[in-house]
Amino acid sequence: MKRYRPNPEEIKLLMAAAMGKVPADLVVQHAKLVNVYTGEVLEDTTVCVKEKWIAHVGKEAPVLIGTDTKVIDADGKVLAPGFIDGHTHLVWLFSIPEFVRYAAPGGTTAVVAETMEAYPVAGVDGVLDVMASFAGQPIKIFGTAPTMASTSRAASGVDPEDLEKILSLEDVVGLGESYWQAVLQDPDRYLPEMAAALDRGKTLEGHSAGARGGKLSAYLTAGISSCHEPITAEEVLERIRLGLHVLIREGSIRRDLAAIAKIKDTGVDTRRLVLSTDGVGPADLLEKGYMNYVVQKAIDSGFAPVAAIQMATLNAAEHFGLDSLVGGIAPGRCADMILLPALDRVEPEVVICNGRVIAENGRIVVEPRLHTYTEANRRTIHLPEPAVPGQFAVPSGAKEGTVKVRVIDMVTDLVSKEVHLEAPVEGGTVCADPENDLLKVAAVDRRIAPGKTFTGLIRGFGLKKGALAASSAWDTADIVAVGTSGEDLAAAVNRIRALQGGAVLCVEGRVVEEIPLPVLGIISDLSMKELADKLSAMNRALSDLGCPFPDPLLSLAALTGAAIPFVRICEEGLVDFKTGKTAGVLVDENPHGF
């Protein structure tokens, strides 16, 4: 973290500024300071900044104000550390400059983001390009290295040389979330990755959804230090008692804060609790904001305001070992601060990051840095030939009639289970049955074994006609698609091939809606507003076709993920991620299931 630590020359300058021997560059005076180290709110405090660093904090500040010193009179308003999102996913839908444009005005000055999405589709070069896009922004964006627990054996794990390159990056603070089932099933694959991260002083980010008792303890013995998966106060309490930092989610995928807030009634110390989003979609960024919304929600859910601010600042910084640099307002730290109208009103009027004002009154005043991705990372759909309808045929072993099949049954928009149903057969292949909500679901490898396809069946997606496909499938190098016919599945996949990434809805061979995602097949070039409008149009069209889910693209992407219970799909077949076993569609060919 060399560039986040003052060098000797800068320290000498800070010393001089602290003693009033040289002018400060920025002074905030007459503030109510939220001291996250002690839990106090200190009246009439002055903060002196030199370059990007805090030089002095105190009531009696020997500050030298020069002609070029920027002075902010807080006039009794609240000065708090800038917010930190302890766990999120930014390699998803919007570009980094667009994200910063909407996150920074709400007081977010640092983010820790996964890079797992880039690795299966573009390898180490993709991750390095993503990390380069994080650098030089008005706010700090740290990354975690991918672990790559995947439903696909071909996409599982990270090459040791690749991991070494990623872990050597200054802004990589940990090894990203590892799914506990995968670690316990295949420790020989994942423990060397974890050891490599620990040897470099990096954290191990956890994912322990559903683990308890001995299984949870077994997972934690690897050195896991956090988890963002608890959804109840009881689950949180179990984990913080075992030494974990728990990152409470309040984002577009899950909203757990209100339920977890009951932990405050137990009287336990909240210093192991960290606020995070786990990912926020364009509409939520536009309508709700970012960490300002999450901190306000924590206060509204009953957490004391100072505790809520600690959960979005110092607690996160301490977890990642960054507290000597960020997370609080103290000498030698980065000057990351926000000015609030009141302790319980999280409406930043001024946002300061690295010693400069980057946003005022809800608007960014320092433009985010644009990043140009490599041409290779804008051409990641490597399908050698166009898809054809027959590629999505499911052989039945019978000419006509029905056959018993294994089906992904959508219990919710994200959770699935295995069911066995009778499916119609025509001409020796299993057919979709849209009238009974039985559709085809396919995974097409776009990079590792380009064109390799597995097609299964799914119930609960609701489409009466057409097909939806997307290249933003979780934890794999796959395009994932759901539809009523091979013709529409092929049309949607081929449009993604032409776009070099995207989400496409086809009906009767015609593109109805599409969202180009040309960067890694995952990220758009559109503005946040344009992207939100396109997602809204896609959702409306899918709703009109019968899909009941609030975010169908999220539901589609999660079908390949190795994290959410429990039947998934990849190019190798149907996968039970609890056991890691793969099965085909016909029940008679796999009579004992997974």
Coordinates of C-alpha atoms in Angstrom, one line a residue:
M1 CA 0.0 0.0 0.0
K2 CA 2.9 2.3 -0.7
R3 CA 0.9 4.9 -2.5
Y4 CA -1.6 5.0 0.3
R5 CA 1.1 5.8 2.9
P6 CA 2.9 9.1 3.1
N7 CA 6.6 8.9 2.2
P8 CA 9.3 10.5 4.3
E9 CA 9.2 13.8 2.4
E10 CA 5.4 14.0 2.7
I11 CA 5.6 13.2 6.4
K12 CA 8.0 16.1 7.0
L13 CA 5.6 18.3 5.2
L14 CA 2.7 17.0 7.4
M15 CA 4.8 17.6 10.5
A16 CA 5.3 21.2 9.4
A17 CA 1.6 21.7 8.6
A18 CA 0.6 20.1 12.0
M19 CA 2.8 22.7 13.8
G20 CA 1.5 25.6 11.8
K21 CA 4.9 26.2 10.0
V22 CA 3.5 25.8 6.5
P23 CA 0.0 26.6 5.2
A24 CA -2.6 23.9 5.1
D25 CA -4.1 23.0 1.7
L26 CA -7.5 22.4 3.2
V27 CA -9.0 23.2 6.5
V28 CA -12.4 22.1 7.8
Q29 CA -13.3 24.1 11.0
H30 CA -16.1 24.3 13.5
A31 CA -17.2 20.7 12.9
K32 CA -18.8 18.0 15.0
L33 CA -16.3 15.3 14.5
V34 CA -17.4 11.6 14.5
N35 CA -14.4 9.9 16.2
V36 CA -14.9 6.3 15.1
Y37 CA -12.0 5.2 17.3
T38 CA -13.7 6.2 20.6
G39 CA -17.3 6.4 19.5
E40 CA -17.5 10.0 20.5
V41 CA -18.8 13.1 18.7
L42 CA -16.4 15.9 19.4
E43 CA -17.6 19.5 19.2
D44 CA -16.0 22.4 17.4
T45 CA -13.1 20.5 15.9
T46 CA -10.7 21.6 13.1
V47 CA -9.1 19.2 10.6
C48 CA -6.0 20.4 8.8
V49 CA -5.0 18.7 5.5
K50 CA -1.8 18.9 3.6
E51 CA -1.8 17.4 0.1
K52 CA -3.8 14.1 0.4
W53 CA -3.1 13.6 4.1
I54 CA -4.6 14.7 7.4
A55 CA -1.9 16.7 9.3
H56 CA -3.8 17.7 12.5
V57 CA -7.1 17.1 14.2
G58 CA -8.1 19.1 17.3
K59 CA -10.0 21.9 19.0
E60 CA -6.9 24.1 19.3
A61 CA -5.5 23.8 15.8
P62 CA -2.2 25.6 15.1
V63 CA -3.3 25.9 11.5
L64 CA -1.6 28.3 9.1
I65 CA -4.1 29.4 6.5
G66 CA -2.4 30.7 3.3
T67 CA -3.8 32.5 0.3
D68 CA -4.3 29.2 -1.4
T69 CA -5.8 27.3 1.5
K70 CA -9.4 26.1 1.0
V71 CA -11.4 26.7 4.1
I72 CA -14.7 24.9 4.8
D73 CA -16.7 26.3 7.7
A74 CA -18.7 23.3 8.9
D75 CA -20.8 25.6 11.1
G76 CA -21.6 22.9 13.6
K77 CA -22.3 20.2 11.0
V78 CA -21.1 16.6 11.3
L79 CA -17.8 15.6 9.8
A80 CA -17.4 11.8 9.4
P81 CA -14.9 9.6 7.7
G82 CA -15.7 8.7 4.1
F83 CA -17.8 5.5 3.6
I84 CA -16.2 2.2 2.6
D85 CA -18.2 -0.6 0.9
G86 CA -16.5 -3.7 2.2
H87 CA -17.8 -6.1 -0.4
T88 CA -19.3 -5.5 -3.8
H89 CA -19.2 -6.5 -7.5
L90 CA -18.3 -3.9 -10.0
V91 CA -17.5 -6.1 -13.0
W92 CA -21.1 -6.1 -13.9
L93 CA -23.3 -4.1 -16.2
F94 CA -22.0 -0.5 -15.7
S95 CA -18.5 1.0 -16.3
I96 CA -16.4 2.2 -13.5
P97 CA -16.6 5.9 -14.4
E98 CA -20.4 5.6 -14.4
F99 CA -20.3 3.9 -11.0
V100 CA -18.1 6.5 -9.5
R101 CA -20.3 9.3 -10.9
Y102 CA -23.2 8.0 -8.8
A103 CA -21.4 6.5 -5.8
A104 CA -19.1 9.3 -4.8
P105 CA -21.7 12.1 -4.2
G106 CA -23.3 9.8 -1.5
G107 CA -20.1 9.8 0.5
T108 CA -18.4 6.6 -0.7
T109 CA -14.6 7.2 -0.8
A110 CA -13.4 3.6 -0.9
V111 CA -14.7 0.3 -2.2
V112 CA -13.5 -3.3 -2.1
A113 CA -14.7 -5.2 -5.2
E114 CA -14.4 -8.7 -6.5
T115 CA -12.7 -9.5 -9.8
M116 CA -14.0 -13.1 -10.1
E117 CA -16.2 -12.2 -13.1
A118 CA -13.3 -11.3 -15.3
Y119 CA -11.1 -14.4 -14.8
P120 CA -13.1 -17.2 -16.5
V121 CA -13.9 -15.1 -19.5
A122 CA -10.6 -13.4 -20.1
G123 CA -8.0 -14.9 -17.8
V124 CA -5.4 -13.0 -15.9
D125 CA -5.2 -10.3 -18.5
G126 CA -8.9 -9.6 -17.9
V127 CA -8.4 -9.2 -14.2
L128 CA -5.4 -6.9 -14.7
D129 CA -7.4 -4.8 -17.1
V130 CA -10.2 -4.5 -14.5
M131 CA -7.8 -3.5 -11.8
A132 CA -6.3 -0.9 -14.1
S133 CA -9.9 0.5 -14.6
F134 CA -10.1 0.9 -10.8
A135 CA -6.9 2.9 -10.5
G136 CA -6.7 6.7 -10.7
Q137 CA -10.4 7.3 -9.9
P138 CA -11.6 10.1 -7.6
I139 CA -12.3 7.4 -5.0
K140 CA -10.2 4.4 -4.0
I141 CA -11.2 1.1 -5.5
F142 CA -9.5 -2.0 -4.1
G143 CA -9.8 -5.5 -5.5
T144 CA -9.8 -9.1 -4.3
A145 CA -8.2 -11.8 -6.4
P146 CA -10.5 -14.5 -7.8
T147 CA -10.8 -17.9 -6.1
M148 CA -12.9 -19.4 -8.9
A149 CA -15.1 -21.9 -7.2
S150 CA -17.3 -22.9 -10.1
T151 CA -19.9 -25.4 -11.2
S152 CA -17.7 -25.9 -14.2
R153 CA -14.6 -28.0 -13.6
A154 CA -12.9 -26.3 -16.5
A155 CA -13.4 -22.9 -14.9
S156 CA -12.5 -23.9 -11.4
G157 CA -9.4 -22.6 -9.6
V158 CA -6.8 -20.1 -10.6
D159 CA -3.5 -20.9 -12.2
P160 CA -0.8 -20.3 -9.5
E161 CA 1.2 -18.0 -11.8
D162 CA -1.9 -16.0 -12.6
L163 CA -2.7 -15.7 -8.9
E164 CA 0.8 -14.6 -8.1
K165 CA 0.5 -11.8 -10.6
I166 CA -2.8 -10.6 -9.2
L167 CA -1.9 -10.9 -5.5
S168 CA 1.3 -8.9 -6.2
L169 CA -0.9 -5.9 -7.1
E170 CA -0.8 -3.1 -4.5
D171 CA -4.5 -2.5 -4.7
V172 CA -5.5 -6.2 -4.2
V173 CA -6.3 -6.6 -0.5
G174 CA -7.5 -10.2 -0.3
L175 CA -8.6 -13.4 -2.0
G176 CA -12.2 -13.1 -3.0
E177 CA -15.1 -15.0 -1.7
S178 CA -14.7 -18.8 -1.7
Y179 CA -17.8 -21.0 -1.5
W180 CA -17.5 -23.3 1.6
Q181 CA -18.9 -26.3 -0.2
A182 CA -16.2 -26.2 -2.9
V183 CA -13.4 -25.7 -0.4
L184 CA -14.5 -28.7 1.8
Q185 CA -15.1 -30.8 -1.3
D186 CA -11.7 -30.0 -3.0
P187 CA -9.3 -28.6 -0.5
D188 CA -6.3 -29.6 -2.6
R189 CA -7.4 -27.2 -5.2
Y190 CA -8.3 -24.2 -3.0
L191 CA -6.0 -24.4 0.0
P192 CA -2.8 -23.5 -2.0
E193 CA -4.6 -20.4 -3.3
M194 CA -5.5 -19.4 0.3
A195 CA -2.0 -20.0 1.6
A196 CA -0.6 -17.9 -1.2
A197 CA -2.9 -15.0 -0.2
L198 CA -2.2 -15.3 3.5
D199 CA 1.6 -15.5 2.8
R200 CA 1.3 -12.0 1.2
G201 CA -0.7 -10.6 4.1
K202 CA -4.0 -10.6 2.3
T203 CA -7.4 -11.5 3.8
L204 CA -9.5 -14.5 2.8
E205 CA -13.0 -13.4 2.1
G206 CA -15.7 -16.0 2.9
H207 CA -19.0 -17.3 1.7
S208 CA -20.6 -19.6 4.3
A209 CA -24.3 -19.6 3.4
G210 CA -25.9 -22.6 5.0
A211 CA -22.8 -23.7 6.9
R212 CA -23.1 -24.3 10.6
G213 CA -21.6 -26.3 13.4
G214 CA -18.6 -28.4 12.4
K215 CA -18.9 -27.6 8.8
L216 CA -18.6 -23.9 9.5
S217 CA -15.7 -24.5 11.8
A218 CA -14.0 -26.7 9.2
Y219 CA -14.3 -23.9 6.6
L220 CA -12.9 -21.3 9.0
T221 CA -9.8 -23.3 9.8
A222 CA -8.5 -22.3 6.4
G223 CA -8.1 -18.7 7.6
I224 CA -11.4 -17.2 6.4
S225 CA -11.9 -13.9 8.1
S226 CA -15.2 -12.6 6.8
C227 CA -18.6 -13.6 5.5
H228 CA -21.3 -11.6 3.8
E229 CA -23.9 -14.4 3.7
P230 CA -25.7 -14.3 7.1
I231 CA -29.3 -13.3 6.7
T232 CA -30.5 -13.4 10.4
A233 CA -29.2 -11.9 13.6
E234 CA -28.7 -15.5 14.9
E235 CA -26.4 -16.4 11.9
V236 CA -24.5 -13.2 12.4
L237 CA -24.0 -13.8 16.1
E238 CA -22.7 -17.3 15.5
R239 CA -20.1 -16.0 13.1
I240 CA -18.8 -13.0 15.0
R241 CA -18.5 -15.3 18.0
L242 CA -16.1 -17.4 15.9
G243 CA -14.0 -14.3 15.1
L244 CA -15.4 -13.4 11.7
H245 CA -16.2 -9.9 10.4
V246 CA -19.7 -10.1 9.1
L247 CA -20.4 -7.9 6.1
I248 CA -24.1 -7.1 6.2
R249 CA -25.7 -6.9 2.8
E250 CA -28.0 -4.2 1.7
G251 CA -27.9 -4.1 -2.1
S252 CA -29.8 -5.1 -5.2
I253 CA -29.3 -8.8 -4.8
R254 CA -30.3 -9.1 -1.2
R255 CA -31.5 -6.7 1.5
D256 CA -30.6 -8.3 4.9
L257 CA -30.0 -5.2 7.1
A258 CA -33.5 -4.9 8.6
A259 CA -33.5 -8.5 9.8
I260 CA -29.9 -8.5 11.0
A261 CA -30.5 -5.2 12.9
K262 CA -32.2 -7.3 15.7
I263 CA -28.6 -8.1 16.8
K264 CA -28.5 -4.7 18.5
D265 CA -31.0 -6.0 21.1
T266 CA -28.5 -8.6 22.3
G267 CA -26.1 -5.9 23.5
V268 CA -23.0 -7.5 21.7
D269 CA -20.2 -5.4 20.4
T270 CA -20.9 -4.3 16.9
R271 CA -17.3 -3.6 15.9
R272 CA -17.1 -6.8 13.9
L273 CA -20.0 -5.7 11.7
V274 CA -19.4 -4.1 8.3
L275 CA -21.9 -2.6 5.9
S276 CA -21.7 -3.7 2.3
T277 CA -23.9 -3.9 -0.8
D278 CA -22.7 -7.1 -2.6
G279 CA -23.6 -5.2 -5.8
V280 CA -26.0 -2.5 -6.7
G281 CA -27.9 -2.2 -10.0
P282 CA -28.3 0.9 -12.1
A283 CA -31.9 1.7 -11.1
D284 CA -31.0 1.5 -7.4
L285 CA -27.9 3.7 -7.9
L286 CA -30.0 6.3 -9.6
E287 CA -33.0 6.1 -7.2
K288 CA -31.5 5.3 -3.8
G289 CA -27.9 6.1 -3.9
Y290 CA -25.1 4.0 -2.6
M291 CA -23.5 3.7 0.8
N292 CA -25.3 6.8 2.0
Y293 CA -28.5 4.8 1.6
V294 CA -27.1 1.8 3.4
V295 CA -25.9 3.8 6.4
Q296 CA -29.2 5.6 6.6
K297 CA -31.0 2.3 6.5
A298 CA -28.8 1.0 9.4
I299 CA -29.7 4.1 11.5
D300 CA -33.4 3.8 10.6
S301 CA -33.2 0.1 11.6
G302 CA -32.2 1.0 15.1
F303 CA -28.4 1.1 15.1
A304 CA -26.9 4.1 16.9
P305 CA -25.7 6.6 14.3
V306 CA -22.1 6.5 15.4
A307 CA -22.2 2.6 15.4
A308 CA -23.7 2.7 11.9
I309 CA -20.9 5.1 10.7
Q310 CA -18.3 2.8 12.3
M311 CA -19.8 -0.1 10.4
A312 CA -19.2 1.7 7.1
T313 CA -15.8 3.1 7.9
L314 CA -13.3 1.9 10.6
N315 CA -14.8 -1.6 10.9
A316 CA -14.3 -2.2 7.2
A317 CA -10.8 -0.7 7.2
E318 CA -9.7 -2.8 10.2
H319 CA -10.9 -6.0 8.5
F320 CA -8.7 -5.4 5.5
G321 CA -5.8 -4.1 7.5
L322 CA -6.3 -0.6 6.0
D323 CA -7.1 1.3 9.2
S324 CA -3.7 3.0 9.3
L325 CA -4.7 4.6 6.0
V326 CA -8.5 5.0 5.8
G327 CA -11.6 4.5 7.9
G328 CA -11.1 7.4 10.4
I329 CA -10.1 11.0 10.7
A330 CA -6.7 11.2 12.3
P331 CA -3.2 12.4 11.5
G332 CA -1.3 10.5 8.8
R333 CA -4.5 9.1 7.3
C334 CA -5.8 9.8 3.9
A335 CA -8.1 12.9 4.0
D336 CA -11.3 11.0 3.2
M337 CA -14.2 12.9 4.9
I338 CA -17.8 13.8 4.4
L339 CA -19.9 16.7 5.8
L340 CA -23.4 15.7 7.0
P341 CA -26.2 18.1 8.0
A342 CA -26.9 16.0 11.2
L343 CA -25.7 12.8 12.8
D344 CA -28.8 10.9 11.7
R345 CA -29.2 12.5 8.3
V346 CA -26.9 10.7 5.8
E347 CA -27.1 13.4 3.1
P348 CA -23.5 14.4 2.4
E349 CA -23.1 18.0 1.5
V350 CA -19.4 17.8 0.8
V351 CA -17.3 14.7 0.0
I352 CA -13.5 14.9 0.3
C353 CA -11.3 12.1 -0.9
N354 CA -7.5 12.2 -1.0
G355 CA -7.6 15.8 0.3
R356 CA -9.7 17.3 -2.4
V357 CA -13.4 18.0 -2.7
I358 CA -14.8 15.5 -5.2
A359 CA -18.6 16.1 -4.7
E360 CA -20.9 18.8 -3.4
N361 CA -24.6 18.8 -2.7
G362 CA -25.2 15.5 -4.5
R363 CA -23.1 16.2 -7.6
I364 CA -19.7 15.0 -8.5
V365 CA -17.2 17.9 -9.2
V366 CA -14.2 15.8 -10.2
E367 CA -14.7 13.8 -13.3
P368 CA -14.0 10.0 -13.2
R369 CA -11.1 8.7 -15.3
L370 CA -12.1 7.0 -18.4
H371 CA -10.5 3.6 -19.0
T372 CA -9.8 2.0 -22.4
Y373 CA -10.0 -1.8 -22.2
T374 CA -7.8 -3.8 -24.5
E375 CA -9.2 -5.0 -27.8
A376 CA -8.9 -8.6 -26.6
N377 CA -11.1 -7.8 -23.6
R378 CA -13.7 -6.3 -25.9
R379 CA -13.8 -9.5 -28.0
T380 CA -14.4 -12.3 -25.5
I381 CA -17.1 -14.3 -27.3
H382 CA -15.0 -16.9 -29.0
L383 CA -17.7 -19.1 -30.5
P384 CA -16.1 -20.6 -33.7
E385 CA -19.4 -21.1 -35.5
P386 CA -22.9 -19.6 -35.3
A387 CA -25.3 -21.6 -33.1
V388 CA -27.9 -23.8 -34.7
P389 CA -31.2 -25.0 -33.3
G390 CA -30.1 -28.6 -33.2
Q391 CA -27.3 -27.6 -30.8
F392 CA -30.0 -27.3 -28.2
A393 CA -31.7 -30.6 -28.8
V394 CA -32.1 -33.0 -25.8
P395 CA -32.0 -36.6 -27.0
S396 CA -34.7 -38.7 -25.4
G397 CA -33.9 -42.3 -26.2
A398 CA -37.5 -42.6 -27.5
K399 CA -39.2 -41.6 -30.7
E400 CA -42.4 -40.2 -29.3
G401 CA -44.5 -40.0 -26.1
T402 CA -43.0 -38.8 -22.8
V403 CA -39.9 -39.4 -20.8
K404 CA -39.0 -38.7 -17.2
V405 CA -36.6 -35.8 -16.9
R406 CA -34.5 -34.0 -14.3
V407 CA -35.6 -30.4 -14.1
I408 CA -34.2 -27.2 -12.4
D409 CA -37.2 -26.0 -10.4
M410 CA -37.1 -22.3 -9.5
V411 CA -38.3 -22.2 -5.9
T412 CA -37.6 -18.4 -5.9
D413 CA -36.1 -16.1 -8.5
L414 CA -32.6 -17.3 -7.3
V415 CA -33.0 -20.6 -5.4
S416 CA -33.7 -23.9 -7.2
K417 CA -34.2 -27.5 -6.5
E418 CA -34.3 -30.8 -8.5
V419 CA -37.6 -32.2 -9.6
H420 CA -38.5 -35.1 -11.8
L421 CA -41.2 -34.5 -14.4
E422 CA -42.7 -36.1 -17.5
A423 CA -41.7 -34.2 -20.6
P424 CA -43.1 -34.6 -24.2
V425 CA -40.9 -36.2 -26.8
E426 CA -41.1 -35.6 -30.6
G427 CA -38.8 -37.1 -33.2
G428 CA -36.5 -38.5 -30.6
T429 CA -35.8 -35.3 -28.6
V430 CA -37.3 -33.9 -25.5
C431 CA -39.4 -30.8 -26.1
A432 CA -40.1 -27.7 -24.1
D433 CA -43.7 -27.4 -22.8
P434 CA -44.4 -23.7 -22.3
E435 CA -48.0 -24.2 -21.4
N436 CA -46.8 -26.2 -18.4
D437 CA -43.9 -23.8 -17.7
L438 CA -41.3 -26.3 -18.9
L439 CA -38.6 -24.6 -20.9
K440 CA -35.1 -25.4 -22.2
V441 CA -32.1 -24.0 -20.4
A442 CA -28.7 -24.1 -22.0
A443 CA -25.1 -23.2 -21.1
V444 CA -22.7 -22.5 -24.0
D445 CA -18.9 -22.2 -23.3
R446 CA -17.6 -19.0 -24.9
R447 CA -13.9 -19.3 -24.1
I448 CA -12.4 -22.4 -22.5
A449 CA -14.0 -25.0 -24.9
P450 CA -15.8 -22.6 -27.2
G451 CA -19.1 -23.9 -28.4
K452 CA -19.4 -26.8 -26.0
T453 CA -23.1 -26.8 -25.0
F454 CA -25.3 -28.6 -22.5
T455 CA -29.1 -28.2 -22.6
G456 CA -31.4 -29.1 -19.8
L457 CA -34.9 -28.2 -18.7
I458 CA -36.2 -25.6 -16.2
R459 CA -39.5 -24.8 -14.6
G460 CA -40.6 -21.5 -13.1
F461 CA -39.1 -19.0 -15.6
G462 CA -42.6 -18.5 -17.1
L463 CA -41.8 -17.6 -20.7
K464 CA -44.7 -18.4 -23.0
K465 CA -42.5 -17.9 -26.1
G466 CA -39.1 -16.7 -27.1
A467 CA -35.7 -17.0 -25.5
L468 CA -33.5 -14.9 -23.2
A469 CA -29.7 -15.3 -23.4
A470 CA -26.8 -13.4 -21.6
S471 CA -23.1 -13.6 -21.6
S472 CA -22.9 -12.5 -17.9
A473 CA -23.2 -15.9 -16.4
W474 CA -21.8 -16.3 -12.8
D475 CA -18.6 -18.2 -12.1
T476 CA -18.2 -19.7 -15.6
A477 CA -17.2 -18.8 -19.2
D478 CA -20.7 -19.6 -20.4
I479 CA -23.5 -17.9 -22.2
V480 CA -26.6 -19.0 -20.4
A481 CA -30.0 -19.0 -22.1
V482 CA -33.6 -20.0 -21.3
G483 CA -36.3 -20.4 -24.0
T484 CA -39.1 -22.3 -25.6
S485 CA -37.4 -23.5 -28.8
G486 CA -34.0 -24.3 -30.2
E487 CA -34.6 -21.7 -32.9
D488 CA -35.0 -18.8 -30.5
L489 CA -32.2 -20.0 -28.3
A490 CA -29.9 -20.1 -31.4
A491 CA -31.0 -16.6 -32.5
A492 CA -30.3 -15.1 -29.1
V493 CA -26.9 -16.7 -28.7
N494 CA -26.0 -15.6 -32.3
R495 CA -26.9 -12.1 -31.5
I496 CA -24.6 -12.1 -28.5
R497 CA -21.9 -13.5 -30.7
A498 CA -22.4 -10.6 -33.1
L499 CA -22.5 -8.0 -30.3
Q500 CA -19.4 -9.6 -28.6
G501 CA -21.4 -9.7 -25.4
G502 CA -24.8 -8.8 -24.1
A503 CA -28.2 -9.8 -23.0
V504 CA -30.7 -10.6 -25.8
L505 CA -34.4 -11.4 -25.9
C506 CA -35.6 -13.1 -29.1
V507 CA -39.1 -14.0 -30.1
E508 CA -39.8 -16.1 -33.3
G509 CA -36.2 -15.3 -34.5
R510 CA -36.6 -11.6 -34.0
V511 CA -34.6 -9.5 -31.5
V512 CA -37.1 -7.8 -29.2
E513 CA -34.8 -6.3 -26.7
E514 CA -31.0 -6.3 -26.3
I515 CA -28.4 -4.7 -24.0
P516 CA -24.9 -4.7 -25.5
L517 CA -22.1 -5.7 -23.0
P518 CA -19.0 -5.4 -25.1
V519 CA -16.4 -5.3 -22.3
L520 CA -15.6 -8.8 -21.2
G521 CA -19.2 -9.7 -22.3
I522 CA -20.3 -8.3 -19.0
I523 CA -19.9 -4.5 -18.9
S524 CA -21.8 -1.9 -20.9
D525 CA -20.5 1.3 -22.5
L526 CA -23.8 3.1 -21.9
S527 CA -24.5 5.8 -19.4
M528 CA -26.1 4.7 -16.1
K529 CA -29.5 6.3 -17.2
E530 CA -29.4 4.6 -20.6
L531 CA -28.5 1.3 -19.0
A532 CA -31.3 1.6 -16.4
D533 CA -33.8 2.4 -19.2
K534 CA -32.7 -0.6 -21.3
L535 CA -32.9 -3.0 -18.3
S536 CA -36.4 -1.6 -17.5
A537 CA -37.5 -2.2 -21.1
M538 CA -36.1 -5.7 -21.0
N539 CA -37.9 -6.5 -17.7
R540 CA -41.2 -5.2 -19.1
A541 CA -40.9 -7.3 -22.2
L542 CA -40.1 -10.4 -20.2
S543 CA -43.0 -9.7 -17.9
D544 CA -45.3 -9.5 -20.8
L545 CA -44.0 -12.9 -22.0
G546 CA -44.9 -14.4 -18.6
C547 CA -41.6 -14.2 -16.6
P548 CA -42.6 -13.6 -12.9
F549 CA -39.1 -12.6 -11.6
P550 CA -38.3 -9.0 -10.6
D551 CA -34.8 -9.1 -12.2
P552 CA -34.8 -11.9 -14.9
L553 CA -31.3 -11.2 -16.0
L554 CA -30.1 -11.7 -12.4
S555 CA -32.1 -15.0 -12.2
L556 CA -30.6 -16.1 -15.5
A557 CA -27.0 -15.3 -14.6
A558 CA -27.3 -17.1 -11.2
L559 CA -28.3 -20.3 -13.0
T560 CA -24.6 -21.1 -13.5
G561 CA -23.4 -19.8 -10.0
A562 CA -21.9 -22.1 -7.4
A563 CA -23.2 -20.2 -4.5
I564 CA -27.0 -20.3 -4.4
P565 CA -28.9 -23.6 -3.6
F566 CA -28.7 -25.8 -5.2
V567 CA -29.2 -27.2 -8.8
R568 CA -27.2 -25.2 -11.3
I569 CA -26.2 -25.7 -14.9
C570 CA -22.9 -25.3 -16.8
E571 CA -21.5 -26.6 -20.1
E572 CA -20.8 -30.0 -18.5
G573 CA -24.4 -30.7 -17.3
L574 CA -26.7 -30.1 -14.3
V575 CA -24.7 -29.6 -11.1
D576 CA -25.6 -30.1 -7.5
F577 CA -23.2 -27.7 -5.9
K578 CA -23.7 -29.3 -2.5
T579 CA -21.9 -32.4 -3.7
G580 CA -20.2 -31.1 -6.8
K581 CA -21.7 -34.0 -8.8
T582 CA -23.0 -33.6 -12.4
A583 CA -25.9 -35.3 -14.0
G584 CA -27.8 -35.3 -17.3
V585 CA -31.4 -34.7 -18.1
L586 CA -32.8 -38.2 -18.4
V587 CA -33.7 -39.7 -15.0
D588 CA -33.3 -43.3 -16.2
E589 CA -29.7 -42.6 -17.2
N590 CA -29.0 -41.3 -13.7
P591 CA -31.5 -43.3 -11.5
H592 CA -29.7 -42.3 -8.3
G593 CA -29.6 -38.6 -9.1
F594 CA -26.6 -36.5 -8.2

